[in-house]
CSV table of C-alpha atoms in Angstrom, one decimal:
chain,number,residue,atom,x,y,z
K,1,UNK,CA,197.6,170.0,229.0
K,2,UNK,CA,200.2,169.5,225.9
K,3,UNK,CA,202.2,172.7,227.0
K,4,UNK,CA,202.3,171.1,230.5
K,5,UNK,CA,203.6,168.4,229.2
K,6,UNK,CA,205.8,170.0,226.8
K,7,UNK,CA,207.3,172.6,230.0
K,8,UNK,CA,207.5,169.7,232.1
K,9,UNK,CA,209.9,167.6,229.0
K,10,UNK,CA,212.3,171.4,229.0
K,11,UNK,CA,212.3,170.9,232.5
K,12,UNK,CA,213.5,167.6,233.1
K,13,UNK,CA,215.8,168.0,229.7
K,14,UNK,CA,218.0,170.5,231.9
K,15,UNK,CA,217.6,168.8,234.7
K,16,UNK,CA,219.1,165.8,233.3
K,17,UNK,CA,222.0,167.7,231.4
K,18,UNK,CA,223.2,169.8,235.0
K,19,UNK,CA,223.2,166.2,236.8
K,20,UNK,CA,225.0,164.6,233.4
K,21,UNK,CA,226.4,166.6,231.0
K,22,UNK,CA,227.2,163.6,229.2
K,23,UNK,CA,224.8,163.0,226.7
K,24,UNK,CA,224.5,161.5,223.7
K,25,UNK,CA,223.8,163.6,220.1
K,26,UNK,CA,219.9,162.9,220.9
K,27,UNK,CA,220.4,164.4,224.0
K,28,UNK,CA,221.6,167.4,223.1
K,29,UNK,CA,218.9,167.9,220.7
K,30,UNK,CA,216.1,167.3,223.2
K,31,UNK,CA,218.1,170.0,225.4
K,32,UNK,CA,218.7,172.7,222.5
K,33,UNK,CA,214.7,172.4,221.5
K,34,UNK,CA,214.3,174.1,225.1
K,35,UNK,CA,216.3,177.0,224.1
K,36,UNK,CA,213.1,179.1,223.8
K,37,UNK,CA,212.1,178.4,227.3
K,38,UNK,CA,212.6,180.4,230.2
K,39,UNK,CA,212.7,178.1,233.2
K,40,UNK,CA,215.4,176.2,230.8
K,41,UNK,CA,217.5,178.9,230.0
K,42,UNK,CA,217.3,180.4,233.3
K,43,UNK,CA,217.9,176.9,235.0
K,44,UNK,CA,221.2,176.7,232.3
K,45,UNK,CA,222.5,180.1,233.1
K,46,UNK,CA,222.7,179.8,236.2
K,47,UNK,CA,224.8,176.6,236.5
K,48,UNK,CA,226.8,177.6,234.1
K,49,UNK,CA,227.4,180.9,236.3
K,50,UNK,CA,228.1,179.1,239.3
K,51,UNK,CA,230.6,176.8,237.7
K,52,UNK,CA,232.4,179.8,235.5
K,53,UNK,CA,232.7,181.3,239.3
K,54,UNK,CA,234.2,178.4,240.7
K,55,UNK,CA,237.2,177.9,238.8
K,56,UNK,CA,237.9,181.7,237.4
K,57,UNK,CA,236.3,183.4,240.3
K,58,UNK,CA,235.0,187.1,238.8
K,59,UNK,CA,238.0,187.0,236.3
K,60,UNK,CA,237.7,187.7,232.7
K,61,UNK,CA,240.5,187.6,230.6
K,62,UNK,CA,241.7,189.7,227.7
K,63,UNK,CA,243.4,188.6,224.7
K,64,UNK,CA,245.2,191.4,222.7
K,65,UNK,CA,243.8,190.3,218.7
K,66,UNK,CA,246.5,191.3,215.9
K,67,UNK,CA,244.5,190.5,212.6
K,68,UNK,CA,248.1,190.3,210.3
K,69,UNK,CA,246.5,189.7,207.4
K,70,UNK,CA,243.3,189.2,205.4
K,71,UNK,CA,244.6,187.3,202.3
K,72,UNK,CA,243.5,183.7,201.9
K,73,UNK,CA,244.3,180.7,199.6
K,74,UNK,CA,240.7,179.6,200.5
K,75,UNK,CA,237.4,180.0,199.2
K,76,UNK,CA,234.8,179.7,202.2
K,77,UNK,CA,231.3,180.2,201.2
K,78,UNK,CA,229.9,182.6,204.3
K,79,UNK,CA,233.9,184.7,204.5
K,80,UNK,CA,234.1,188.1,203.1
K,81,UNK,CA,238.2,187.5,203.0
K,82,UNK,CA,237.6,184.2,201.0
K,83,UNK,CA,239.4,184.1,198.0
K,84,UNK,CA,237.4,184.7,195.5
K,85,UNK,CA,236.3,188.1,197.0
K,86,UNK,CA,237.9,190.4,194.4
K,87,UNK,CA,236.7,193.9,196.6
K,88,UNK,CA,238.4,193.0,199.8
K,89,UNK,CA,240.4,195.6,200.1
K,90,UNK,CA,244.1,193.1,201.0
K,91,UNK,CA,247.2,193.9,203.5
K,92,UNK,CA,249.9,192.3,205.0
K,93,UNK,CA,251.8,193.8,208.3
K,94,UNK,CA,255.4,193.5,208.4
K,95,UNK,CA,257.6,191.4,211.4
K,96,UNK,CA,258.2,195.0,212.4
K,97,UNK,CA,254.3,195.9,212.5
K,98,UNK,CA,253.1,193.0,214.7
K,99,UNK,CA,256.1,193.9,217.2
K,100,UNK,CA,254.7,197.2,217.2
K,101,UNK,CA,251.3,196.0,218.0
K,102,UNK,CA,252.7,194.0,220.7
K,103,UNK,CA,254.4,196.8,222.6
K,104,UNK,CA,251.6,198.7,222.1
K,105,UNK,CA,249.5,196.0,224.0
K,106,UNK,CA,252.0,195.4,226.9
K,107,UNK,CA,251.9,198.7,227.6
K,108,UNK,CA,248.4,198.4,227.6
K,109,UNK,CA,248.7,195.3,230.2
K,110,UNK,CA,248.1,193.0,227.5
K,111,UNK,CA,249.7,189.5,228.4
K,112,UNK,CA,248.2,187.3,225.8
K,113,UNK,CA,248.8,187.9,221.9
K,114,UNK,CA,246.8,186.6,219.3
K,115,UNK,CA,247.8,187.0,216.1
K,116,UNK,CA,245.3,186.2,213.4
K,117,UNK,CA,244.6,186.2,210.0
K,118,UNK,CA,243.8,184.0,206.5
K,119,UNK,CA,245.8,181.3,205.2
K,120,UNK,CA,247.9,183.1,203.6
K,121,UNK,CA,250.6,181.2,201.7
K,122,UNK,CA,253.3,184.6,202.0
K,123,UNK,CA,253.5,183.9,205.6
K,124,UNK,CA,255.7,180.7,205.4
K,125,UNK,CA,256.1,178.1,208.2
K,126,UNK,CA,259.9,179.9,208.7
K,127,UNK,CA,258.5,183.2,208.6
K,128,UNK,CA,256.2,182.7,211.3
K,129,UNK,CA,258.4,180.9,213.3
K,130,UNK,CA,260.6,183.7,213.1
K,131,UNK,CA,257.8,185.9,214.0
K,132,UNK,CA,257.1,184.2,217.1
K,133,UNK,CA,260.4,183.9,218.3
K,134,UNK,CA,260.9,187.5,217.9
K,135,UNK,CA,257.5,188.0,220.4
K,136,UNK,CA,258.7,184.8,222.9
K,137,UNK,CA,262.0,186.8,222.6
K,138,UNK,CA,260.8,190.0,223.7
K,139,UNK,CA,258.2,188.9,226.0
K,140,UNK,CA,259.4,185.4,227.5
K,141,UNK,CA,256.2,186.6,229.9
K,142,UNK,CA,253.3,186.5,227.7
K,143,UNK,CA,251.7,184.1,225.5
K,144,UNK,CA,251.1,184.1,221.8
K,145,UNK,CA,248.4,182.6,220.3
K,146,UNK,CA,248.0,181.4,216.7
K,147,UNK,CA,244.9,181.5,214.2
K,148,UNK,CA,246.4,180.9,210.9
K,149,UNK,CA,243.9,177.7,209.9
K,150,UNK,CA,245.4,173.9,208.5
K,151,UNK,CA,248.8,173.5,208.5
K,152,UNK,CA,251.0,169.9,208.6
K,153,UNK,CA,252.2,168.5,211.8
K,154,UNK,CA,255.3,169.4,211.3
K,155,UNK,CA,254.4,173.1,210.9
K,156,UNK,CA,252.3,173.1,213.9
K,157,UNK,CA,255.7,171.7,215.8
K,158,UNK,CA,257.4,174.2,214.5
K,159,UNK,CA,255.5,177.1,215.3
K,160,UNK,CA,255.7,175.1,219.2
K,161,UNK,CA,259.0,174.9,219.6
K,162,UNK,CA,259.3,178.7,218.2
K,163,UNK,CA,257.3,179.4,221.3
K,164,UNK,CA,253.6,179.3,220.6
K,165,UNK,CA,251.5,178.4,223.4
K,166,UNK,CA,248.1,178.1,222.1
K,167,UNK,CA,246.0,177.8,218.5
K,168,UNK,CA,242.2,178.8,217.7
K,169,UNK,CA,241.1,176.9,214.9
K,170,UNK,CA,237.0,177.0,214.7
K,171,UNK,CA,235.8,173.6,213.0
K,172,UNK,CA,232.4,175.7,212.0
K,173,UNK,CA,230.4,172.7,212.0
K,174,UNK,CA,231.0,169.1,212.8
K,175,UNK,CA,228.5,167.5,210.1
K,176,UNK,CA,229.9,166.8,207.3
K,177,UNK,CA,226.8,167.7,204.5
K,178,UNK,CA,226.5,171.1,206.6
K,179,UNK,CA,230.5,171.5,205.9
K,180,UNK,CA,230.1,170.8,202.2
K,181,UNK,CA,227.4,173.9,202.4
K,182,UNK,CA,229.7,176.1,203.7
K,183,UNK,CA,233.4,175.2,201.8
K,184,UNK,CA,234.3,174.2,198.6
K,185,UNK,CA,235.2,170.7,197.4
K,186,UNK,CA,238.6,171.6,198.3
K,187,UNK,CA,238.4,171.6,202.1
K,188,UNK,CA,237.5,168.5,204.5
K,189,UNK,CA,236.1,168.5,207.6
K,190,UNK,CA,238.1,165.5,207.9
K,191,UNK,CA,241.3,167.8,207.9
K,192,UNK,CA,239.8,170.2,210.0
K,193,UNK,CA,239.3,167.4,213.0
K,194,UNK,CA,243.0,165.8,212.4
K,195,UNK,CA,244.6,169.2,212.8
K,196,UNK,CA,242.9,169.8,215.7
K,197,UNK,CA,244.0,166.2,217.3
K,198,UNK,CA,247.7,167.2,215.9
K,199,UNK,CA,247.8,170.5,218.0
K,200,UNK,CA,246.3,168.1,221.0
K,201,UNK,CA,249.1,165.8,220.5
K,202,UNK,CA,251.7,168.6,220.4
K,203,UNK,CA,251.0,170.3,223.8
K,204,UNK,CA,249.6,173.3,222.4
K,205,UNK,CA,246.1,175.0,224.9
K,206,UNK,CA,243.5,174.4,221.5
K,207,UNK,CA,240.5,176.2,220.8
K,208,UNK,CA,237.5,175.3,218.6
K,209,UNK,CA,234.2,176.5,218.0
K,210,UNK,CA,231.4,177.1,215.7
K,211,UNK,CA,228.8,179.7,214.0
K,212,UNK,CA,225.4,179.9,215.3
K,213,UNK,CA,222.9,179.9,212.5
K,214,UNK,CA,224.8,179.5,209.6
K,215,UNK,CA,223.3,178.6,206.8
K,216,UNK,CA,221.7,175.0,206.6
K,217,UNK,CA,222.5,174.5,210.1
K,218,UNK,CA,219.8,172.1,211.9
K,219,UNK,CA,219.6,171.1,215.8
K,220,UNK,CA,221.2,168.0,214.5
K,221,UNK,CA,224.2,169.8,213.1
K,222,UNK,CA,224.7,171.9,216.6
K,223,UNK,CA,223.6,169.0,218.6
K,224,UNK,CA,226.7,166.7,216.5
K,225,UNK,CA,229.0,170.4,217.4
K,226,UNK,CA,228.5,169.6,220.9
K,227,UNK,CA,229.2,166.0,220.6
K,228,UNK,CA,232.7,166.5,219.4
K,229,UNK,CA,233.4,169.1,221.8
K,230,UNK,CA,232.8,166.5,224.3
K,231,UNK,CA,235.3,164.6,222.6
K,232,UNK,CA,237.8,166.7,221.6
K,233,UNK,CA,237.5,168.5,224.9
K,234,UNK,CA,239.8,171.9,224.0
K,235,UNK,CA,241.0,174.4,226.7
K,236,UNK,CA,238.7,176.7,224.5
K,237,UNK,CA,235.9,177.0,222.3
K,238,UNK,CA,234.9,180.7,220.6
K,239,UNK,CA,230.9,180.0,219.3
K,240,UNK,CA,229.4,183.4,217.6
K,241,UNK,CA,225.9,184.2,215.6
K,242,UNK,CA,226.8,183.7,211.8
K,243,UNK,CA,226.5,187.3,210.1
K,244,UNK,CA,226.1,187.7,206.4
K,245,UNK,CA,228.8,189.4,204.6
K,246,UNK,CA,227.5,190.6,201.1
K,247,UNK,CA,230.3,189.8,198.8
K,248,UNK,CA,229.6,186.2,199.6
K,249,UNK,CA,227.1,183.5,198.4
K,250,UNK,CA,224.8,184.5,201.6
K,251,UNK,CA,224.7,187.8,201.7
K,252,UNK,CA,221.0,187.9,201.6
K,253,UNK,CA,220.5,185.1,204.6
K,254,UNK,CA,219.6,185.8,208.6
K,255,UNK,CA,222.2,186.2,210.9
K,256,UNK,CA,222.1,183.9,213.7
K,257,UNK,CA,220.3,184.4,216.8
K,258,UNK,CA,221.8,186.1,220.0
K,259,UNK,CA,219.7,184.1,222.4
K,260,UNK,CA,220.5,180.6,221.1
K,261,UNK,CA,224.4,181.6,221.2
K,262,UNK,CA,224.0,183.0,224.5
K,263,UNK,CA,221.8,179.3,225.4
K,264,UNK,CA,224.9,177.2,224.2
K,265,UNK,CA,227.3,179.5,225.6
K,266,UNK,CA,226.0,178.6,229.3
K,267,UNK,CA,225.4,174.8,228.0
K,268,UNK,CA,229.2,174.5,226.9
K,269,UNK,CA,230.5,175.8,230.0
K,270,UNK,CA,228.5,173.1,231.9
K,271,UNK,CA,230.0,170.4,229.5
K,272,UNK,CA,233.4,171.7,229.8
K,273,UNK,CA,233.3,173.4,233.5
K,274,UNK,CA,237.2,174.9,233.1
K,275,UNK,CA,237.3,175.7,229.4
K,276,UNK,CA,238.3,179.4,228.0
K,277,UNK,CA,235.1,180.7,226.7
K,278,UNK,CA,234.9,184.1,224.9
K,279,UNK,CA,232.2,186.8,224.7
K,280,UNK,CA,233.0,186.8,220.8
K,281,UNK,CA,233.0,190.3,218.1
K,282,UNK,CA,230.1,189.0,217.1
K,283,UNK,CA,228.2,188.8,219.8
K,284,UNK,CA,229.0,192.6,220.1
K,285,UNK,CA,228.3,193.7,217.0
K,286,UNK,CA,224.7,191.9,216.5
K,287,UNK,CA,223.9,193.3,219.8
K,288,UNK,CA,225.4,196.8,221.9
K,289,UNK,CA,224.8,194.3,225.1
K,290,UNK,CA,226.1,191.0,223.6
K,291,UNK,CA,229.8,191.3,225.0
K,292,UNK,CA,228.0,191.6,228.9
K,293,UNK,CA,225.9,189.0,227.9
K,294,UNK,CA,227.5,186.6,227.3
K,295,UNK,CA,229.5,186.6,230.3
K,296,UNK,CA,226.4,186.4,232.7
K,297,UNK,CA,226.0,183.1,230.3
K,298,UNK,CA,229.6,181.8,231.3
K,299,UNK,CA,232.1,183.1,229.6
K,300,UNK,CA,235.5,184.6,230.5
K,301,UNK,CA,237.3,186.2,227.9
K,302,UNK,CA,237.5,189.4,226.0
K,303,UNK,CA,239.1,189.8,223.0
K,304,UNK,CA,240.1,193.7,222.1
K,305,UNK,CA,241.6,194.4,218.8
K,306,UNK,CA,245.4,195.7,218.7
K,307,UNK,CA,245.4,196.1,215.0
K,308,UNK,CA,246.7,198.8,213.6
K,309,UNK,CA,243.8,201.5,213.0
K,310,UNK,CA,244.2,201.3,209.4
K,311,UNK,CA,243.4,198.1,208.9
K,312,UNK,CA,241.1,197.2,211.1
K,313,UNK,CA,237.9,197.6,208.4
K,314,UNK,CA,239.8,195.6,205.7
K,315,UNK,CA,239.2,192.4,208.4
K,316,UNK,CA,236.4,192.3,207.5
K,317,UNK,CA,234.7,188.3,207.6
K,318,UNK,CA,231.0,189.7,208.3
K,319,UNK,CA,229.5,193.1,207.6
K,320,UNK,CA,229.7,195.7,210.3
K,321,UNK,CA,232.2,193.9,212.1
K,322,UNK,CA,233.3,196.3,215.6
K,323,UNK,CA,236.8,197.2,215.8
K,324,UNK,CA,236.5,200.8,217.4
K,325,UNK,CA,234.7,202.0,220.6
K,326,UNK,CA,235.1,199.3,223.2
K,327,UNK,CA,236.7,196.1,220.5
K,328,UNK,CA,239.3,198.4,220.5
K,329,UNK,CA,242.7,197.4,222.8
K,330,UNK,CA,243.3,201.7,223.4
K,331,UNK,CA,239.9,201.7,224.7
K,332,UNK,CA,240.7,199.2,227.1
K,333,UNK,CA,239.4,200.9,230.3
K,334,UNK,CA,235.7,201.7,228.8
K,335,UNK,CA,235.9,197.6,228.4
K,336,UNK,CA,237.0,197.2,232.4
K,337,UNK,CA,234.1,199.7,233.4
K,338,UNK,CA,231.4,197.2,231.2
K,339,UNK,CA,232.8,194.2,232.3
K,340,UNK,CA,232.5,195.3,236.1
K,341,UNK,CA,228.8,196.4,235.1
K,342,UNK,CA,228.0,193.4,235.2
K,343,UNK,CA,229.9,191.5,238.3
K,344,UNK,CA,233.3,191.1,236.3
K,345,UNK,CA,236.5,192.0,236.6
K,346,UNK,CA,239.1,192.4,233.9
K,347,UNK,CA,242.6,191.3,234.3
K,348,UNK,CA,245.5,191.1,232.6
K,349,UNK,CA,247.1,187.8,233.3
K,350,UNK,CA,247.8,185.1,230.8
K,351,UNK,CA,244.7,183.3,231.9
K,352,UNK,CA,245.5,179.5,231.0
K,353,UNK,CA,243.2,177.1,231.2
K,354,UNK,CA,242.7,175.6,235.0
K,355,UNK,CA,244.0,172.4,234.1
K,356,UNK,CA,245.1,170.5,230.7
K,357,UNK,CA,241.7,168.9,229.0
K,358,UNK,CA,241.4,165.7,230.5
């Protein structure tokens, strides 16, 4: 009789959520409980489906991902380039090295540049900016990406009016005791939220997004995640399993689960029906399938690597991070053959976001 009960509560929890996405922090928690049941996540994944196909159709996106450099002025508790790691293995690429990548990747039908890396204090506001004039320059067609962490306003307009398009910046988790377990005194989540609202107010197409699993991490804390999603409301949001690293303070805790990223995968979708949501490197790397599935969840972008083969190891935030076989850009039509295994289709377009968050 209780797990009637209890199947007929998971039922009526998703039920409620596909007729109302809005709901309050207790309601996400009620909903996420149900991420072990089948009717639930079936129910889920399927709405989330038929919205994804809606507004992007069988369209996935790639994203060409140029990691520039692994130094960081910061000292993150679950990040193997965190500052304190004294064995990461540290580069820099040249102006003339990302250009390279770049050509590399519009030959490749690449239209989308992302170039990445820790916040790295050698890679001044002018010396990006000069950076991304010299892409918008050469490719007035595609768009470039940032995901360089917490900068001021004024470097965030900078890099805009140098001709950046759109920033990533993950806010990991949006409790604040969780954030203290995962950064050092130094950093605020408080910061982390107000750059987020700056790159709002300055036009730019933001992303945000959160591990699943990390260490200390409670229904609460994902359940307070989707709550400022809801009210942030980015034109992306890049969620993937936390996986240990072992020259960090967790290197002997569980990664996070596949299925519960793959759950809130198909729940964000259904919260934010036209958002950019990518199949993430981690997804692949804790699982051969995880790329596929998290598009039959609901999301729409791929993310190969166009780093140069060198350096694609010494990026290295988790252990056993992929960056060869399919992750890798000049393996790009492997990619278009998985993505069509399951009813996909990889293009090359920009990809923007149906509409400007509301």
């Amino acid at each position: 009789m209780e797990s009637a009960r209890n199947g007929k509560t998971m039922k009526q929890a998703a039920k409620r959520f596909i007729e109302n996405p809005d709901l309050t922090k207790e309601g996400f928690e009620e909903l996420i409980r149900c991420a072990d049941d089948p009717e639930t996540v079936n129910a889920l994944t399927e709405e989330a489906v038929r919205i994804r196909r809606k507004y992007y159709g069988d369209k996935v996106y790639t994203r060409g991902l140029i990691e520039f450099t692994n130094y960081c002025k910061n000292n993150c508790y679950y990040c193997g380039i965190r500052r304190g790691n004294l064995r990461a293995c540290r580069y820099r690429l040249t102006g003339e090295e990302i250009l390279d990548c770049c050509a590399e990747g519009y030959r490749l039908g690449f239209r989308t540049f992302v170039l990445q890396g820790g916040e790295d204090r050698w890679f001044t506001d002018e010396r990006m900016a000069d950076i991304i004039r010299a892409i918008r320059k050469k490719y007035p067609d595609c768009a470039i990406t940032l995901s360089i962490g917490e900068r001021s306003y004024e470097s965030y307009r900078l890099f805009r009016e140098a001709g950046a398009d759109r920033y990533l910046l993950r806010h990991e988790t949006a409790n604040e005791e969780h954030y203290g377990k995962l950064h050092p005194a130094d950093m605020s989540l408080a910061v982390r939220k107000l750059c987020l609202y700056d790159l709002k107010l300055l036009g730019y197409q933001v992303g945000a997004g959160f591990m699943v699993g990390s260490p200390g991490q409670t229904t609460g804390c994902l359940a307070e995640d989707l709550v400022f999603l809801k009210e942030l409301k980015p034109h992306m949001v890049g969620i993937g399993p936390f996986i240990p690293h072992h020259d960090t303070a967790f290197a002997g805790e569980k990664a996070g689960s596949v299925e519960l990223t793959l759950f809130l995968l198909s729940v964000i979708r259904i919260l934010l029906p036209e958002v950019l949501l990518p199949a993430t490197t981690a997804l692949g790397t804790l699982d051969p399938q995880g790329r596929e599935k998290g598009l039959a969840a609901g999301a729409n972008v791929v993310m190969p690597n166009l780093s140069p083969l060198k350096n694609r190891k010494q990026y290295e935030l988790y252990d056993n991070k992929i960056c060869t076989g399919e992750e890798a850009a000049e393996c790009i039509g492997d990619l278009e053959r998985r993505v069509a295994g399951v009813g996909y289709r990889l293009v090359s377009e920009r990809g923007d976001a149906c509409s400007p968050a509301r």
